Amino acid sequence: MSETETEVVAAHRDPVVIDASIRALAGLRELLPSLVGALLLTDDGFEIARATQHGGTDERLASMASSLQALGEAIARELGLGDSEYALIEAHHGRVLLRRIANQPIILAGVFDDDETVGKAISVSRKLADELSAELASAR
Amino acid sequence: MAEYVILFAGPMGAGKTTAIRSLSEIEVVSTEAANSEPGAVDKPTTTVAMDYGEIDLDPDMVRLYGIPGQERFDFMWDILRERAMGLIVLVNADDPEPERHVHEQLTAFAELATRGGVVVGVTRYDIQRTDIGDRIVATARAVLPDRVTPVFAVDARDQEQMRTLLLSLIADIETRHALAAAP
């Protein structure tokens, strides 16, 4: 590698990204008591950081979140709807929210129990995404 | 008019997305994400959910689904396998372990291969001309001893070659259905 080249480190192996992600998820957990678990993951499904509240999340959540986010973005693209902001799965006993971190190959996946209002989960996750995006942009 | 749902399986970098793009008559719906592990396979992006394309073989319609190569996405294999009628396994001739990949894919999709049809396409054969064809045939025979699994050398970028592979698979599916329906 020449002196002018910069080695690109994958997000899930980048200490700066991992540290910022851990702090962001800790903040999310404080603001959302109903959070069952949350992950920050790479676009291709590698876990960067994890926060769990009540005993953990499925080990395969990162892969599944990666697939679902990509499918959601493909649908929005096919229909000419522009960039997709977030995807929400409503289940009987909780909900899963996926949100892209703007300008980063990173996705937030949050699992909430049914005590949380949808609006609060959406707004708090948006705040996390905006702040993490800004922090990672300024770190580069 | 018949409708065929065909899966493209194989390790990351085998040419699944390229093959579907070669065949499809519609713009391919893709779910590519930045590849975080370029050291494993040197390509900038990887499929994380599926590729989807279509080809009209008048009067039949063929729906083409490419599945992610990495095992961590095997839940997508389960979702798409149920609807599928045929399987195309692609593997690189210059992969360090092509037989292992073929063995794993045929084992994972053995039920589909038995119920429907299966063919194997060996890509980059022009770069790595060895006895790989014989080795892949032997591997397929070991996994699926009760059926003949055709093995082709193909260029995933070549529409005609991929079309030959696909038509061979559909002929295999139709033959097996006809034999199953015979009194």
PDB file of C-alpha atoms in Angstrom:
ATOM      1  CA  MET A   1       0.000   0.000   0.000  1.00  0.00           C
ATOM      2  CA  SER A   2       1.400   3.420  -0.905  1.00  0.00           C
ATOM      3  CA  GLU A   3       1.625   6.269   1.584  1.00  0.00           C
ATOM      4  CA  THR A   4      -1.240   8.097  -0.112  1.00  0.00           C
ATOM      5  CA  GLU A   5      -3.617   5.146   0.119  1.00  0.00           C
ATOM      6  CA  THR A   6      -5.868   4.735   3.121  1.00  0.00           C
ATOM      7  CA  GLU A   7      -6.767   1.264   4.242  1.00  0.00           C
ATOM      8  CA  VAL A   8     -10.518   0.848   4.402  1.00  0.00           C
ATOM      9  CA  VAL A   9     -11.495  -1.016   7.554  1.00  0.00           C
ATOM     10  CA  ALA A  10     -14.872  -2.729   7.588  1.00  0.00           C
ATOM     11  CA  ALA A  11     -17.255  -1.068  10.035  1.00  0.00           C
ATOM     12  CA  HIS A  12     -17.530  -4.160  12.247  1.00  0.00           C
ATOM     13  CA  ARG A  13     -13.727  -4.200  12.666  1.00  0.00           C
ATOM     14  CA  ASP A  14     -13.207  -0.440  13.017  1.00  0.00           C
ATOM     15  CA  PRO A  15     -12.562   0.509  16.693  1.00  0.00           C
ATOM     16  CA  VAL A  16     -13.862   4.050  16.105  1.00  0.00           C
ATOM     17  CA  VAL A  17     -17.145   2.763  14.693  1.00  0.00           C
ATOM     18  CA  ILE A  18     -17.488   0.067  17.341  1.00  0.00           C
ATOM     19  CA  ASP A  19     -16.898   2.533  20.187  1.00  0.00           C
ATOM     20  CA  ALA A  20     -19.354   5.084  18.790  1.00  0.00           C
ATOM     21  CA  SER A  21     -21.912   2.327  18.221  1.00  0.00           C
ATOM     22  CA  ILE A  22     -21.663   0.995  21.772  1.00  0.00           C
ATOM     23  CA  ARG A  23     -22.221   4.491  23.154  1.00  0.00           C
ATOM     24  CA  ALA A  24     -25.134   5.132  20.800  1.00  0.00           C
ATOM     25  CA  LEU A  25     -26.882   1.914  21.827  1.00  0.00           C
ATOM     26  CA  ALA A  26     -26.345   2.689  25.514  1.00  0.00           C
ATOM     27  CA  GLY A  27     -28.090   6.015  24.935  1.00  0.00           C
ATOM     28  CA  LEU A  28     -30.950   4.284  23.141  1.00  0.00           C
ATOM     29  CA  ARG A  29     -31.426   1.871  26.026  1.00  0.00           C
ATOM     30  CA  GLU A  30     -31.673   4.747  28.505  1.00  0.00           C
ATOM     31  CA  LEU A  31     -34.301   6.555  26.469  1.00  0.00           C
ATOM     32  CA  LEU A  32     -36.404   3.500  25.620  1.00  0.00           C
ATOM     33  CA  PRO A  33     -37.101   1.257  28.626  1.00  0.00           C
ATOM     34  CA  SER A  34     -39.141  -1.119  26.464  1.00  0.00           C
ATOM     35  CA  LEU A  35     -36.137  -1.902  24.294  1.00  0.00           C
ATOM     36  CA  VAL A  36     -35.656  -5.672  24.274  1.00  0.00           C
ATOM     37  CA  GLY A  37     -32.521  -5.484  22.211  1.00  0.00           C
ATOM     38  CA  ALA A  38     -30.783  -3.426  19.583  1.00  0.00           C
ATOM     39  CA  LEU A  39     -28.023  -4.020  17.099  1.00  0.00           C
ATOM     40  CA  LEU A  40     -25.926  -1.903  14.863  1.00  0.00           C
ATOM     41  CA  LEU A  41     -24.830  -3.948  11.875  1.00  0.00           C
ATOM     42  CA  THR A  42     -23.073  -3.590   8.568  1.00  0.00           C
ATOM     43  CA  ASP A  43     -25.072  -3.502   5.338  1.00  0.00           C
ATOM     44  CA  ASP A  44     -24.061  -7.094   4.707  1.00  0.00           C
ATOM     45  CA  GLY A  45     -25.142  -8.396   8.072  1.00  0.00           C
ATOM     46  CA  PHE A  46     -22.130  -8.315  10.399  1.00  0.00           C
ATOM     47  CA  GLU A  47     -22.807  -7.220  13.955  1.00  0.00           C
ATOM     48  CA  ILE A  48     -20.956  -4.068  15.063  1.00  0.00           C
ATOM     49  CA  ALA A  49     -22.436  -3.613  18.546  1.00  0.00           C
ATOM     50  CA  ARG A  50     -25.313  -5.002  20.575  1.00  0.00           C
ATOM     51  CA  ALA A  51     -27.371  -3.835  23.533  1.00  0.00           C
ATOM     52  CA  THR A  52     -29.782  -6.157  25.255  1.00  0.00           C
ATOM     53  CA  GLN A  53     -32.238  -5.425  28.028  1.00  0.00           C
ATOM     54  CA  HIS A  54     -34.100  -8.587  28.841  1.00  0.00           C
ATOM     55  CA  GLY A  55     -31.947 -11.534  27.946  1.00  0.00           C
ATOM     56  CA  GLY A  56     -30.722 -10.971  24.445  1.00  0.00           C
ATOM     57  CA  THR A  57     -31.824 -11.134  20.853  1.00  0.00           C
ATOM     58  CA  ASP A  58     -31.664 -13.823  18.222  1.00  0.00           C
ATOM     59  CA  GLU A  59     -28.144 -14.456  16.999  1.00  0.00           C
ATOM     60  CA  ARG A  60     -29.363 -14.217  13.435  1.00  0.00           C
ATOM     61  CA  LEU A  61     -31.009 -10.819  13.817  1.00  0.00           C
ATOM     62  CA  ALA A  62     -28.076  -9.080  12.106  1.00  0.00           C
ATOM     63  CA  SER A  63     -28.370 -11.231   8.971  1.00  0.00           C
ATOM     64  CA  MET A  64     -32.155 -10.989   8.887  1.00  0.00           C
ATOM     65  CA  ALA A  65     -32.093  -7.219   9.438  1.00  0.00           C
ATOM     66  CA  SER A  66     -29.597  -6.858   6.593  1.00  0.00           C
ATOM     67  CA  SER A  67     -31.870  -8.814   4.237  1.00  0.00           C
ATOM     68  CA  LEU A  68     -35.018  -6.991   5.256  1.00  0.00           C
ATOM     69  CA  GLN A  69     -33.419  -3.560   4.981  1.00  0.00           C
ATOM     70  CA  ALA A  70     -32.136  -4.424   1.495  1.00  0.00           C
ATOM     71  CA  LEU A  71     -35.565  -5.723   0.437  1.00  0.00           C
ATOM     72  CA  GLY A  72     -37.258  -2.584   1.773  1.00  0.00           C
ATOM     73  CA  GLU A  73     -34.850  -0.375  -0.115  1.00  0.00           C
ATOM     74  CA  ALA A  74     -35.333  -2.482  -3.277  1.00  0.00           C
ATOM     75  CA  ILE A  75     -39.123  -2.072  -3.045  1.00  0.00           C
ATOM     76  CA  ALA A  76     -38.849   1.691  -2.535  1.00  0.00           C
ATOM     77  CA  ARG A  77     -36.432   1.871  -5.470  1.00  0.00           C
ATOM     78  CA  GLU A  78     -38.687  -0.230  -7.724  1.00  0.00           C
ATOM     79  CA  LEU A  79     -41.671   1.982  -6.978  1.00  0.00           C
ATOM     80  CA  GLY A  80     -39.709   5.181  -7.480  1.00  0.00           C
ATOM     81  CA  LEU A  81     -40.315   6.266  -3.880  1.00  0.00           C
ATOM     82  CA  GLY A  82     -36.771   7.438  -3.193  1.00  0.00           C
ATOM     83  CA  ASP A  83     -34.684   6.414  -0.218  1.00  0.00           C
ATOM     84  CA  SER A  84     -36.410   4.393   2.474  1.00  0.00           C
ATOM     85  CA  GLU A  85     -36.117   5.901   5.946  1.00  0.00           C
ATOM     86  CA  TYR A  86     -37.118   3.045   8.187  1.00  0.00           C
ATOM     87  CA  ALA A  87     -38.989  -0.263   8.162  1.00  0.00           C
ATOM     88  CA  LEU A  88     -41.313  -1.382  10.930  1.00  0.00           C
ATOM     89  CA  ILE A  89     -42.602  -4.867  11.738  1.00  0.00           C
ATOM     90  CA  GLU A  90     -45.630  -4.956  14.053  1.00  0.00           C
ATOM     91  CA  ALA A  91     -46.118  -8.270  15.809  1.00  0.00           C
ATOM     92  CA  HIS A  92     -48.540  -9.339  18.527  1.00  0.00           C
ATOM     93  CA  HIS A  93     -46.002  -9.018  21.297  1.00  0.00           C
ATOM     94  CA  GLY A  94     -43.683  -6.311  20.087  1.00  0.00           C
ATOM     95  CA  ARG A  95     -42.177  -4.601  17.110  1.00  0.00           C
ATOM     96  CA  VAL A  96     -38.928  -4.454  15.173  1.00  0.00           C
ATOM     97  CA  LEU A  97     -37.668  -1.220  13.710  1.00  0.00           C
ATOM     98  CA  LEU A  98     -34.904  -1.013  11.096  1.00  0.00           C
ATOM     99  CA  ARG A  99     -33.271   2.252  10.181  1.00  0.00           C
ATOM    100  CA  ARG A 100     -30.289   3.149   8.019  1.00  0.00           C
ATOM    101  CA  ILE A 101     -27.559   5.348   9.504  1.00  0.00           C
ATOM    102  CA  ALA A 102     -27.339   8.092   6.877  1.00  0.00           C
ATOM    103  CA  ASN A 103     -24.247   8.062   4.656  1.00  0.00           C
ATOM    104  CA  GLN A 104     -22.826   5.005   6.433  1.00  0.00           C
ATOM    105  CA  PRO A 105     -22.959   1.292   5.489  1.00  0.00           C
ATOM    106  CA  ILE A 106     -24.639   0.725   8.857  1.00  0.00           C
ATOM    107  CA  ILE A 107     -28.161  -0.276   9.927  1.00  0.00           C
ATOM    108  CA  LEU A 108     -29.883  -0.013  13.296  1.00  0.00           C
ATOM    109  CA  ALA A 109     -32.187  -2.865  14.302  1.00  0.00           C
ATOM    110  CA  GLY A 110     -34.274  -2.290  17.434  1.00  0.00           C
ATOM    111  CA  VAL A 111     -36.594  -4.820  19.064  1.00  0.00           C
ATOM    112  CA  PHE A 112     -39.261  -3.352  21.376  1.00  0.00           C
ATOM    113  CA  ASP A 113     -41.905  -4.927  23.539  1.00  0.00           C
ATOM    114  CA  ASP A 114     -45.486  -3.789  23.154  1.00  0.00           C
ATOM    115  CA  ASP A 115     -45.234  -1.164  25.910  1.00  0.00           C
ATOM    116  CA  GLU A 116     -43.438   1.280  23.657  1.00  0.00           C
ATOM    117  CA  THR A 117     -45.377   3.699  21.474  1.00  0.00           C
ATOM    118  CA  VAL A 118     -44.447   3.500  17.818  1.00  0.00           C
ATOM    119  CA  GLY A 119     -43.933   7.239  17.651  1.00  0.00           C
ATOM    120  CA  LYS A 120     -41.402   7.278  20.444  1.00  0.00           C
ATOM    121  CA  ALA A 121     -39.443   4.353  19.006  1.00  0.00           C
ATOM    122  CA  ILE A 122     -39.323   6.070  15.616  1.00  0.00           C
ATOM    123  CA  SER A 123     -38.314   9.470  16.954  1.00  0.00           C
ATOM    124  CA  VAL A 124     -35.662   8.198  19.368  1.00  0.00           C
ATOM    125  CA  SER A 125     -34.158   5.897  16.747  1.00  0.00           C
ATOM    126  CA  ARG A 126     -34.043   8.802  14.300  1.00  0.00           C
ATOM    127  CA  LYS A 127     -32.137  10.856  16.875  1.00  0.00           C
ATOM    128  CA  LEU A 128     -29.655   8.018  17.386  1.00  0.00           C
ATOM    129  CA  ALA A 129     -29.203   7.617  13.638  1.00  0.00           C
ATOM    130  CA  ASP A 130     -28.643  11.329  13.061  1.00  0.00           C
ATOM    131  CA  GLU A 131     -26.163  11.656  15.911  1.00  0.00           C
ATOM    132  CA  LEU A 132     -24.214   8.533  14.998  1.00  0.00           C
ATOM    133  CA  SER A 133     -24.091   9.570  11.353  1.00  0.00           C
ATOM    134  CA  ALA A 134     -22.729  12.984  12.311  1.00  0.00           C
ATOM    135  CA  GLU A 135     -20.184  11.522  14.740  1.00  0.00           C
ATOM    136  CA  LEU A 136     -18.835   8.998  12.233  1.00  0.00           C
ATOM    137  CA  ALA A 137     -18.700  11.617   9.481  1.00  0.00           C
ATOM    138  CA  SER A 138     -16.653  13.949  11.673  1.00  0.00           C
ATOM    139  CA  ALA A 139     -14.341  11.111  12.727  1.00  0.00           C
ATOM    140  CA  ARG A 140     -13.204  10.473   9.140  1.00  0.00           C
TER     141      ARG A 140
ATOM    142  CA  MET B   1     -48.635 -22.159 -19.717  1.00  0.00           C
ATOM    143  CA  ALA B   2     -46.337 -23.346 -16.972  1.00  0.00           C
ATOM    144  CA  GLU B   3     -44.510 -21.232 -14.439  1.00  0.00           C
ATOM    145  CA  TYR B   4     -41.106 -22.272 -13.187  1.00  0.00           C
ATOM    146  CA  VAL B   5     -39.431 -20.907 -10.081  1.00  0.00           C
ATOM    147  CA  ILE B   6     -35.697 -21.498 -10.321  1.00  0.00           C
ATOM    148  CA  LEU B   7     -33.125 -20.903  -7.578  1.00  0.00           C
ATOM    149  CA  PHE B   8     -29.521 -19.935  -8.240  1.00  0.00           C
ATOM    150  CA  ALA B   9     -27.322 -21.148  -5.389  1.00  0.00           C
ATOM    151  CA  GLY B  10     -23.605 -21.277  -4.802  1.00  0.00           C
ATOM    152  CA  PRO B  11     -20.841 -19.619  -2.834  1.00  0.00           C
ATOM    153  CA  MET B  12     -20.261 -15.893  -2.798  1.00  0.00           C
ATOM    154  CA  GLY B  13     -18.614 -14.790  -6.034  1.00  0.00           C
ATOM    155  CA  ALA B  14     -19.713 -17.781  -8.119  1.00  0.00           C
ATOM    156  CA  GLY B  15     -21.611 -15.583 -10.586  1.00  0.00           C
ATOM    157  CA  LYS B  16     -25.244 -15.951  -9.458  1.00  0.00           C
ATOM    158  CA  THR B  17     -26.148 -12.275  -9.812  1.00  0.00           C
ATOM    159  CA  THR B  18     -24.296 -12.055 -13.133  1.00  0.00           C
ATOM    160  CA  ALA B  19     -26.090 -15.139 -14.449  1.00  0.00           C
ATOM    161  CA  ILE B  20     -29.519 -13.761 -13.570  1.00  0.00           C
ATOM    162  CA  ARG B  21     -28.639 -10.441 -15.185  1.00  0.00           C
ATOM    163  CA  SER B  22     -27.585 -12.328 -18.326  1.00  0.00           C
ATOM    164  CA  LEU B  23     -30.865 -14.214 -18.491  1.00  0.00           C
ATOM    165  CA  SER B  24     -33.495 -11.796 -17.246  1.00  0.00           C
ATOM    166  CA  GLU B  25     -35.717  -9.911 -19.652  1.00  0.00           C
ATOM    167  CA  ILE B  26     -36.740  -7.472 -16.955  1.00  0.00           C
ATOM    168  CA  GLU B  27     -34.482  -5.213 -14.939  1.00  0.00           C
ATOM    169  CA  VAL B  28     -33.162  -7.413 -12.156  1.00  0.00           C
ATOM    170  CA  VAL B  29     -34.312  -6.588  -8.644  1.00  0.00           C
ATOM    171  CA  SER B  30     -31.160  -6.817  -6.584  1.00  0.00           C
ATOM    172  CA  THR B  31     -30.287  -6.470  -2.914  1.00  0.00           C
ATOM    173  CA  GLU B  32     -26.600  -5.737  -3.070  1.00  0.00           C
ATOM    174  CA  ALA B  33     -24.746  -4.462  -0.015  1.00  0.00           C
ATOM    175  CA  ALA B  34     -21.165  -3.357   0.441  1.00  0.00           C
ATOM    176  CA  ASN B  35     -18.961  -6.388   1.078  1.00  0.00           C
ATOM    177  CA  SER B  36     -17.358  -6.013   4.502  1.00  0.00           C
ATOM    178  CA  GLU B  37     -15.080  -9.005   4.019  1.00  0.00           C
ATOM    179  CA  PRO B  38     -13.286  -8.408   0.702  1.00  0.00           C
ATOM    180  CA  GLY B  39     -10.430 -10.562   1.975  1.00  0.00           C
ATOM    181  CA  ALA B  40     -12.697 -13.611   1.766  1.00  0.00           C
ATOM    182  CA  VAL B  41     -14.001 -12.909  -1.748  1.00  0.00           C
ATOM    183  CA  ASP B  42     -12.622  -9.961  -3.680  1.00  0.00           C
ATOM    184  CA  LYS B  43     -15.767  -8.188  -4.856  1.00  0.00           C
ATOM    185  CA  PRO B  44     -17.190  -4.834  -3.795  1.00  0.00           C
ATOM    186  CA  THR B  45     -20.762  -5.952  -3.126  1.00  0.00           C
ATOM    187  CA  THR B  46     -22.664  -9.038  -2.101  1.00  0.00           C
ATOM    188  CA  THR B  47     -26.299 -10.145  -2.289  1.00  0.00           C
ATOM    189  CA  VAL B  48     -27.939 -10.063   1.157  1.00  0.00           C
ATOM    190  CA  ALA B  49     -31.543 -11.063   0.414  1.00  0.00           C
ATOM    191  CA  MET B  50     -32.110 -12.151  -3.174  1.00  0.00           C
ATOM    192  CA  ASP B  51     -31.862 -11.265  -6.839  1.00  0.00           C
ATOM    193  CA  TYR B  52     -34.981 -11.549  -8.936  1.00  0.00           C
ATOM    194  CA  GLY B  53     -35.380 -11.723 -12.683  1.00  0.00           C
ATOM    195  CA  GLU B  54     -37.801 -13.136 -15.249  1.00  0.00           C
ATOM    196  CA  ILE B  55     -37.552 -14.761 -18.644  1.00  0.00           C
ATOM    197  CA  ASP B  56     -40.469 -15.544 -20.932  1.00  0.00           C
ATOM    198  CA  LEU B  57     -39.987 -18.888 -22.687  1.00  0.00           C
ATOM    199  CA  ASP B  58     -43.267 -18.622 -24.537  1.00  0.00           C
ATOM    200  CA  PRO B  59     -45.598 -20.079 -23.419  1.00  0.00           C
ATOM    201  CA  ASP B  60     -43.789 -20.707 -20.132  1.00  0.00           C
ATOM    202  CA  MET B  61     -42.708 -18.071 -17.615  1.00  0.00           C
ATOM    203  CA  VAL B  62     -39.528 -18.591 -15.611  1.00  0.00           C
ATOM    204  CA  ARG B  63     -38.890 -16.701 -12.380  1.00  0.00           C
ATOM    205  CA  LEU B  64     -35.228 -16.545 -11.417  1.00  0.00           C
ATOM    206  CA  TYR B  65     -34.194 -16.129  -7.783  1.00  0.00           C
ATOM    207  CA  GLY B  66     -30.593 -15.751  -6.698  1.00  0.00           C
ATOM    208  CA  ILE B  67     -29.953 -16.504  -3.053  1.00  0.00           C
ATOM    209  CA  PRO B  68     -27.121 -15.186  -0.865  1.00  0.00           C
ATOM    210  CA  GLY B  69     -24.065 -17.408  -0.859  1.00  0.00           C
ATOM    211  CA  GLN B  70     -23.154 -16.971   2.793  1.00  0.00           C
ATOM    212  CA  GLU B  71     -24.563 -19.452   5.273  1.00  0.00           C
ATOM    213  CA  ARG B  72     -25.552 -16.683   7.688  1.00  0.00           C
ATOM    214  CA  PHE B  73     -28.342 -15.876   5.226  1.00  0.00           C
ATOM    215  CA  ASP B  74     -29.645 -19.444   5.108  1.00  0.00           C
ATOM    216  CA  PHE B  75     -33.077 -18.320   6.341  1.00  0.00           C
ATOM    217  CA  MET B  76     -33.517 -16.874   2.835  1.00  0.00           C
ATOM    218  CA  TRP B  77     -32.702 -20.307   1.433  1.00  0.00           C
ATOM    219  CA  ASP B  78     -35.551 -21.754   3.505  1.00  0.00           C
ATOM    220  CA  ILE B  79     -38.005 -19.055   2.408  1.00  0.00           C
ATOM    221  CA  LEU B  80     -37.285 -19.412  -1.301  1.00  0.00           C
ATOM    222  CA  ARG B  81     -36.758 -23.181  -1.386  1.00  0.00           C
ATOM    223  CA  GLU B  82     -40.400 -23.961  -0.674  1.00  0.00           C
ATOM    224  CA  ARG B  83     -41.668 -22.357  -3.899  1.00  0.00           C
ATOM    225  CA  ALA B  84     -38.799 -23.507  -6.091  1.00  0.00           C
ATOM    226  CA  MET B  85     -39.059 -26.186  -8.752  1.00  0.00           C
ATOM    227  CA  GLY B  86     -35.475 -26.284  -9.892  1.00  0.00           C
ATOM    228  CA  LEU B  87     -31.952 -25.492  -8.750  1.00  0.00           C
ATOM    229  CA  ILE B  88     -28.899 -24.151 -10.553  1.00  0.00           C
ATOM    230  CA  VAL B  89     -25.740 -24.489  -8.478  1.00  0.00           C
ATOM    231  CA  LEU B  90     -22.902 -22.275  -9.665  1.00  0.00           C
ATOM    232  CA  VAL B  91     -19.312 -22.704  -8.516  1.00  0.00           C
ATOM    233  CA  ASN B  92     -16.015 -21.111  -9.544  1.00  0.00           C
ATOM    234  CA  ALA B  93     -13.446 -23.401 -11.140  1.00  0.00           C
ATOM    235  CA  ASP B  94     -10.706 -21.326  -9.497  1.00  0.00           C
ATOM    236  CA  ASP B  95     -12.274 -21.534  -6.036  1.00  0.00           C
ATOM    237  CA  PRO B  96      -9.944 -23.305  -3.566  1.00  0.00           C
ATOM    238  CA  GLU B  97     -12.662 -25.819  -2.642  1.00  0.00           C
ATOM    239  CA  PRO B  98     -15.221 -26.147  -5.443  1.00  0.00           C
ATOM    240  CA  GLU B  99     -16.215 -29.712  -4.536  1.00  0.00           C
ATOM    241  CA  ARG B 100     -16.938 -28.710  -0.937  1.00  0.00           C
ATOM    242  CA  HIS B 101     -19.236 -25.930  -2.104  1.00  0.00           C
ATOM    243  CA  VAL B 102     -21.079 -28.213  -4.513  1.00  0.00           C
ATOM    244  CA  HIS B 103     -21.396 -30.841  -1.794  1.00  0.00           C
ATOM    245  CA  GLU B 104     -22.783 -28.291   0.684  1.00  0.00           C
ATOM    246  CA  GLN B 105     -25.249 -26.752  -1.758  1.00  0.00           C
ATOM    247  CA  LEU B 106     -26.561 -30.059  -3.085  1.00  0.00           C
ATOM    248  CA  THR B 107     -26.906 -31.355   0.470  1.00  0.00           C
ATOM    249  CA  ALA B 108     -28.754 -28.214   1.577  1.00  0.00           C
ATOM    250  CA  PHE B 109     -31.104 -28.433  -1.412  1.00  0.00           C
ATOM    251  CA  ALA B 110     -31.275 -32.215  -1.784  1.00  0.00           C
ATOM    252  CA  GLU B 111     -35.037 -32.250  -1.271  1.00  0.00           C
ATOM    253  CA  LEU B 112     -35.534 -29.690  -4.059  1.00  0.00           C
ATOM    254  CA  ALA B 113     -33.117 -31.524  -6.349  1.00  0.00           C
ATOM    255  CA  THR B 114     -35.024 -34.750  -5.794  1.00  0.00           C
ATOM    256  CA  ARG B 115     -38.486 -33.219  -6.094  1.00  0.00           C
ATOM    257  CA  GLY B 116     -37.661 -30.932  -9.016  1.00  0.00           C
ATOM    258  CA  GLY B 117     -34.541 -30.615 -11.089  1.00  0.00           C
ATOM    259  CA  VAL B 118     -30.914 -29.619 -10.647  1.00  0.00           C
ATOM    260  CA  VAL B 119     -27.941 -28.677 -12.805  1.00  0.00           C
ATOM    261  CA  VAL B 120     -24.458 -27.500 -11.849  1.00  0.00           C
ATOM    262  CA  GLY B 121     -22.639 -24.743 -13.722  1.00  0.00           C
ATOM    263  CA  VAL B 122     -18.866 -24.397 -13.358  1.00  0.00           C
ATOM    264  CA  THR B 123     -17.811 -20.808 -14.025  1.00  0.00           C
ATOM    265  CA  ARG B 124     -14.312 -19.513 -14.869  1.00  0.00           C
ATOM    266  CA  TYR B 125     -13.560 -22.890 -16.381  1.00  0.00           C
ATOM    267  CA  ASP B 126     -11.442 -21.159 -19.039  1.00  0.00           C
ATOM    268  CA  ILE B 127      -9.110 -19.849 -16.312  1.00  0.00           C
ATOM    269  CA  GLN B 128      -8.738 -23.097 -14.403  1.00  0.00           C
ATOM    270  CA  ARG B 129      -8.899 -25.969 -16.882  1.00  0.00           C
ATOM    271  CA  THR B 130      -8.302 -29.094 -14.856  1.00  0.00           C
ATOM    272  CA  ASP B 131     -10.166 -32.269 -14.126  1.00  0.00           C
ATOM    273  CA  ILE B 132     -12.626 -30.199 -12.119  1.00  0.00           C
ATOM    274  CA  GLY B 133     -15.556 -31.310 -14.281  1.00  0.00           C
ATOM    275  CA  ASP B 134     -14.980 -34.949 -13.354  1.00  0.00           C
ATOM    276  CA  ARG B 135     -14.545 -34.024  -9.695  1.00  0.00           C
ATOM    277  CA  ILE B 136     -17.807 -32.069  -9.625  1.00  0.00           C
ATOM    278  CA  VAL B 137     -19.656 -34.922 -11.353  1.00  0.00           C
ATOM    279  CA  ALA B 138     -18.295 -37.352  -8.749  1.00  0.00           C
ATOM    280  CA  THR B 139     -19.298 -35.015  -5.926  1.00  0.00           C
ATOM    281  CA  ALA B 140     -22.831 -34.653  -7.282  1.00  0.00           C
ATOM    282  CA  ARG B 141     -23.130 -38.408  -7.670  1.00  0.00           C
ATOM    283  CA  ALA B 142     -22.043 -38.891  -4.062  1.00  0.00           C
ATOM    284  CA  VAL B 143     -24.689 -36.471  -2.756  1.00  0.00           C
ATOM    285  CA  LEU B 144     -27.487 -37.473  -5.136  1.00  0.00           C
ATOM    286  CA  PRO B 145     -26.766 -41.110  -6.023  1.00  0.00           C
ATOM    287  CA  ASP B 146     -30.254 -41.792  -7.349  1.00  0.00           C
ATOM    288  CA  ARG B 147     -30.211 -39.236 -10.121  1.00  0.00           C
ATOM    289  CA  VAL B 148     -27.961 -37.883 -12.845  1.00  0.00           C
ATOM    290  CA  THR B 149     -26.898 -34.297 -12.204  1.00  0.00           C
ATOM    291  CA  PRO B 150     -25.801 -32.514 -15.389  1.00  0.00           C
ATOM    292  CA  VAL B 151     -22.629 -30.433 -15.023  1.00  0.00           C
ATOM    293  CA  PHE B 152     -21.841 -27.639 -17.489  1.00  0.00           C
ATOM    294  CA  ALA B 153     -18.875 -25.328 -17.979  1.00  0.00           C
ATOM    295  CA  VAL B 154     -20.457 -21.891 -18.365  1.00  0.00           C
ATOM    296  CA  ASP B 155     -19.652 -18.223 -18.566  1.00  0.00           C
ATOM    297  CA  ALA B 156     -22.209 -16.485 -16.336  1.00  0.00           C
ATOM    298  CA  ARG B 157     -21.913 -13.369 -18.518  1.00  0.00           C
ATOM    299  CA  ASP B 158     -22.936 -15.248 -21.653  1.00  0.00           C
ATOM    300  CA  GLN B 159     -26.681 -15.197 -22.239  1.00  0.00           C
ATOM    301  CA  GLU B 160     -26.671 -18.125 -24.672  1.00  0.00           C
ATOM    302  CA  GLN B 161     -24.653 -20.358 -22.371  1.00  0.00           C
ATOM    303  CA  MET B 162     -26.849 -19.526 -19.412  1.00  0.00           C
ATOM    304  CA  ARG B 163     -29.947 -20.085 -21.518  1.00  0.00           C
ATOM    305  CA  THR B 164     -28.679 -23.543 -22.475  1.00  0.00           C
ATOM    306  CA  LEU B 165     -28.121 -24.315 -18.791  1.00  0.00           C
ATOM    307  CA  LEU B 166     -31.607 -23.085 -17.890  1.00  0.00           C
ATOM    308  CA  LEU B 167     -33.338 -24.986 -20.713  1.00  0.00           C
ATOM    309  CA  SER B 168     -31.497 -28.138 -19.686  1.00  0.00           C
ATOM    310  CA  LEU B 169     -32.837 -27.703 -16.159  1.00  0.00           C
ATOM    311  CA  ILE B 170     -36.396 -27.138 -17.365  1.00  0.00           C
ATOM    312  CA  ALA B 171     -36.175 -30.211 -19.594  1.00  0.00           C
ATOM    313  CA  ASP B 172     -34.997 -32.158 -16.543  1.00  0.00           C
ATOM    314  CA  ILE B 173     -37.951 -30.887 -14.475  1.00  0.00           C
ATOM    315  CA  GLU B 174     -40.483 -31.689 -17.213  1.00  0.00           C
ATOM    316  CA  THR B 175     -39.040 -35.160 -17.797  1.00  0.00           C
ATOM    317  CA  ARG B 176     -39.194 -36.021 -14.130  1.00  0.00           C
ATOM    318  CA  HIS B 177     -42.755 -34.733 -13.836  1.00  0.00           C
ATOM    319  CA  ALA B 178     -43.800 -36.714 -16.894  1.00  0.00           C
ATOM    320  CA  LEU B 179     -42.216 -39.873 -15.538  1.00  0.00           C
ATOM    321  CA  ALA B 180     -43.832 -39.328 -12.151  1.00  0.00           C
ATOM    322  CA  ALA B 181     -47.246 -38.885 -13.766  1.00  0.00           C
ATOM    323  CA  ALA B 182     -46.905 -41.949 -16.015  1.00  0.00           C
ATOM    324  CA  PRO B 183     -49.047 -44.927 -14.973  1.00  0.00           C
TER     325      PRO B 183
END
